Structures are given as structure tokens and as C-alpha cells.
Amino acid sequence: MNESTAPAVHVIDHPIVRSRLSLLRQESTDSLHFRQALHDIAKLMVYQMTSDLETEVIAIETPLCPTEGHRLKRPLTLVPILRAGVGLMNGIAEILSEAAVGYIGLYRDEETLEPQCYYSKFPPNLAESDVILVDPMLATGNSSAEGASQLKAAGATRIKFAALIAAPEGIETFHRQHPDIPIYTAHIDEGLNENAYIVPGLGDAGDRYFGTV
């Protein structure tokens, strides 16, 4: 696969992102400060994730005279994978306040170990939208890949994937199934341990965000 067609992985490398990510990793960080740090990173990720969105020219009136303005050409849709994806999505939505929100609920089949969808709800204009799939921990990649498959089955064609932390194994699995979807992440960690947790990671993002540790 040549460079022009290789699946894209964008690491959001920024001093504030690195600082907030260290706070998220710290075991002693409480839920309040965990949420704040996660939202901070999410807002900084938005800048790069949306840099190629198309706009169209519109006529506007300033207090002084008519002029040209711009608006996004297509609607936006955010789709977190429940429940951990909600935290990262909330931070993204603070910037993309006009975005519609869909949801995907997945669980792991204990016999096949494959993700199964128990809930999905999408806006009716998904096929016309720029869609951001959100799951903070790209570990094995199975759930995230299934989430992307659910979106495509519902008609989405312009999809990006946002993950707080990614493991190389998860990136490989995700892009093996969805080479057309770019990944945006704050950091690529070392890999997975024997329990399929990202190392060094930050623990269970959902439990820490919602205070259910």
C-alpha cells in the first residue's frame, strides 16, 4: 500500500494535550478532574478533526454592511459507543454544538468474544452528514470496527474515528476492516496486556469518567 492510499492515523501532539493526558493517566485523579481533562483534550482534537470540512459561501449582514460569510456544507453527527464514548463526545460537542448525536451500544458475546450491537439510534440524515465515531480507548479494535460497520450499514459514507488513546493492535484491526476511515488520537500507547487493556493506558475510561470505579 503506497503512502497516498495508506490508512490515516493522526496523533494530536500538543503541549496541553500531553499535560491533560498525564492527568488522566494518574491513578489519583478524581472523576471531576478526569472529566475536565478529557473535555479539554476533546476540544483540542476537534481542531484537527474538522480542518478539512467543506464550507459554502453565504450572504450575511454585519452592523455596518453586507458581506460574505461561510457555513459548514454538510450537517455534523457525533456517534459515541456507549458508555465510555459519551465522555469524549461531550467534550467534542462543546465545540460542535450544532451536531446531531446518535448512539451505538455494544456488548461482547462471551462465547464468540465478538462485539454484538444491543442498541443503535441515528439521525435520519446520516447519509448526508460528516460523522465522527467516538470511543476513547482503541484497544483490540473490535468494538470500534463494529461501530463503524453499523454506521456504514445505516448509510454513512463520510466517517472519522476519534479515540483518546490507541493501541497498535487496535489500529491494525480497525484499519484492516475500515481502511477508508481516518483515526484521530491523542496518543499511541505501547500495546495490550494479557487482559487486553491498553498499557500504560489509564484504566477504565468509562468508570473513571462516571465515578463508578
C-alpha positions as semicolon CSV with decimal commas, in nm:
position;residue;x (nm);y (nm);z (nm)
1;M;0,000;0,000;0,000
2;N;0,158;0,328;-0,105
3;E;0,168;0,643;0,107
4;S;-0,120;0,812;-0,074
5;T;-0,360;0,523;-0,008
6;A;-0,237;0,413;0,336
7;P;-0,493;0,435;0,617
8;A;-0,454;0,764;0,801
9;V;-0,369;0,791;1,171
10;H;-0,345;1,143;1,311
11;V;-0,181;1,190;1,653
12;I;-0,281;1,520;1,815
13;D;0,056;1,617;1,960
14;H;0,018;1,939;2,160
15;P;0,161;2,058;2,494
16;I;-0,184;2,094;2,653
17;V;-0,288;1,751;2,526
18;R;0,024;1,594;2,674
19;S;-0,036;1,770;3,006
20;R;-0,402;1,671;3,030
21;L;-0,328;1,315;2,920
22;S;-0,079;1,279;3,205
23;L;-0,353;1,392;3,443
24;L;-0,588;1,129;3,300
25;R;-0,330;0,856;3,343
26;Q;-0,260;0,947;3,706
27;E;-0,439;0,697;3,932
28;S;-0,510;0,961;4,199
29;T;-0,706;1,189;3,962
30;D;-1,069;1,208;4,080
31;S;-1,372;1,196;3,850
32;L;-1,423;1,573;3,843
33;H;-1,071;1,647;3,724
34;F;-1,077;1,342;3,495
35;R;-1,385;1,481;3,320
36;Q;-1,235;1,827;3,288
37;A;-0,909;1,695;3,143
38;L;-1,092;1,467;2,900
39;H;-1,308;1,754;2,777
40;D;-1,000;1,973;2,731
41;I;-0,834;1,711;2,511
42;A;-1,154;1,654;2,315
43;K;-1,184;2,024;2,233
44;L;-0,824;2,037;2,110
45;M;-0,880;1,726;1,897
46;V;-1,174;1,894;1,724
47;Y;-0,945;2,150;1,559
48;Q;-0,759;1,887;1,359
49;M;-1,053;1,652;1,306
50;T;-1,256;1,925;1,138
51;S;-0,981;2,105;0,945
52;D;-1,090;1,957;0,611
53;L;-1,466;2,006;0,644
54;E;-1,616;2,178;0,342
55;T;-1,788;2,515;0,375
56;E;-2,010;2,718;0,147
57;V;-2,040;3,093;0,099
58;I;-2,346;3,270;0,240
59;A;-2,460;3,632;0,249
60;I;-2,460;3,793;0,593
61;E;-2,524;4,138;0,737
62;T;-2,276;4,295;0,977
63;P;-2,379;4,602;1,180
64;L;-2,207;4,809;0,908
65;C;-2,268;4,643;0,572
66;P;-2,347;4,324;0,382
67;T;-2,059;4,078;0,334
68;E;-1,982;3,717;0,264
69;G;-1,969;3,453;0,534
70;H;-1,927;3,077;0,547
71;R;-2,116;2,784;0,693
72;L;-2,049;2,413;0,702
73;K;-2,166;2,248;0,382
74;R;-2,299;1,932;0,547
75;P;-2,460;1,852;0,882
76;L;-2,246;1,702;1,158
77;T;-2,324;1,389;1,356
78;L;-2,140;1,261;1,663
79;V;-2,181;0,892;1,748
80;P;-2,030;0,766;2,075
81;I;-2,004;0,397;2,154
82;L;-2,177;0,351;2,491
83;R;-2,094;0,419;2,756
84;A;-1,733;0,538;2,766
85;G;-1,766;0,722;2,436
86;V;-2,010;0,968;2,592
87;G;-1,735;1,142;2,789
88;L;-1,516;1,219;2,488
89;M;-1,825;1,309;2,285
90;N;-1,937;1,561;2,548
91;G;-1,609;1,750;2,509
92;I;-1,633;1,744;2,129
93;A;-1,994;1,867;2,146
94;E;-1,886;2,173;2,345
95;I;-1,724;2,295;2,022
96;L;-1,953;2,129;1,767
97;S;-2,271;2,237;1,940
98;E;-2,474;2,219;1,619
99;A;-2,403;1,848;1,573
100;A;-2,673;1,584;1,599
101;V;-2,595;1,288;1,824
102;G;-2,650;0,918;1,762
103;Y;-2,561;0,624;1,985
104;I;-2,426;0,272;1,946
105;G;-2,446;0,019;2,230
106;L;-2,225;-0,290;2,213
107;Y;-2,153;-0,589;2,435
108;R;-1,910;-0,879;2,397
109;D;-2,051;-1,225;2,329
110;E;-1,884;-1,445;2,592
111;E;-1,877;-1,747;2,359
112;T;-1,753;-1,590;2,036
113;L;-1,585;-1,289;2,205
114;E;-1,721;-1,079;1,918
115;P;-1,898;-0,745;1,978
116;Q;-2,277;-0,754;1,947
117;C;-2,497;-0,450;1,896
118;Y;-2,779;-0,415;2,150
119;Y;-2,879;-0,057;2,066
120;S;-2,835;0,195;1,787
121;K;-3,008;0,523;1,715
122;F;-2,900;0,760;1,439
123;P;-3,029;1,089;1,298
124;P;-3,230;1,048;0,976
125;N;-2,980;1,246;0,766
126;L;-2,680;1,024;0,844
127;A;-2,601;0,965;0,476
128;E;-2,563;1,340;0,418
129;S;-2,360;1,404;0,735
130;D;-1,995;1,430;0,827
131;V;-1,984;1,169;1,104
132;I;-1,741;1,136;1,396
133;L;-1,744;0,795;1,567
134;V;-1,623;0,828;1,926
135;D;-1,468;0,564;2,155
136;P;-1,194;0,676;2,396
137;M;-0,992;0,353;2,412
138;L;-0,897;0,184;2,085
139;A;-0,774;-0,140;2,242
140;T;-0,842;-0,458;2,041
141;G;-1,030;-0,254;1,782
142;N;-1,318;-0,499;1,760
143;S;-1,587;-0,276;1,913
144;S;-1,477;0,033;1,723
145;A;-1,471;-0,159;1,395
146;E;-1,821;-0,293;1,464
147;G;-1,938;0,061;1,540
148;A;-1,803;0,177;1,204
149;S;-1,978;-0,115;1,033
150;Q;-2,307;-0,015;1,197
151;L;-2,264;0,341;1,066
152;K;-2,191;0,225;0,714
153;A;-2,490;-0,009;0,721
154;A;-2,705;0,291;0,817
155;G;-2,580;0,487;0,516
156;A;-2,287;0,691;0,649
157;T;-2,013;0,750;0,392
158;R;-1,803;1,028;0,549
159;I;-1,674;0,892;0,880
160;K;-1,386;0,982;1,109
161;F;-1,293;0,798;1,427
162;A;-1,187;0,976;1,747
163;A;-1,002;0,784;2,021
164;L;-0,830;0,928;2,325
165;I;-0,565;0,652;2,334
166;A;-0,493;0,384;2,076
167;A;-0,300;0,057;2,087
168;P;-0,114;-0,054;1,773
169;E;-0,317;-0,377;1,775
170;G;-0,641;-0,180;1,770
171;I;-0,526;0,045;1,488
172;E;-0,434;-0,260;1,281
173;T;-0,767;-0,433;1,346
174;F;-0,972;-0,121;1,276
175;H;-0,794;-0,033;0,953
176;R;-0,797;-0,391;0,832
177;Q;-1,178;-0,363;0,825
178;H;-1,210;0,010;0,754
179;P;-0,904;0,142;0,570
180;D;-1,109;0,437;0,446
181;I;-1,174;0,583;0,793
182;P;-0,905;0,810;0,942
183;I;-0,820;0,772;1,311
184;Y;-0,757;1,072;1,535
185;T;-0,597;1,006;1,873
186;A;-0,410;1,188;2,148
187;H;-0,152;0,910;2,185
188;I;-0,050;0,567;2,058
189;D;0,046;0,356;2,360
190;E;0,279;0,055;2,381
191;G;0,018;-0,216;2,332
192;L;-0,218;-0,453;2,514
193;N;-0,158;-0,665;2,824
194;E;-0,284;-1,020;2,875
195;N;-0,629;-0,885;2,967
196;A;-0,650;-0,671;2,651
197;Y;-0,609;-0,346;2,846
198;I;-0,402;-0,070;2,689
199;V;-0,061;-0,026;2,855
200;P;0,032;0,211;3,011
201;G;-0,323;0,334;2,945
202;L;-0,538;0,500;3,207
203;G;-0,762;0,222;3,336
204;D;-1,131;0,202;3,251
205;A;-1,220;0,537;3,095
206;G;-1,594;0,492;3,149
207;D;-1,564;0,402;3,516
208;R;-1,326;0,690;3,585
209;Y;-1,537;0,943;3,393
210;F;-1,866;0,842;3,558
211;G;-1,720;0,780;3,904
212;T;-1,805;0,409;3,914
213;V;-1,454;0,281;3,984
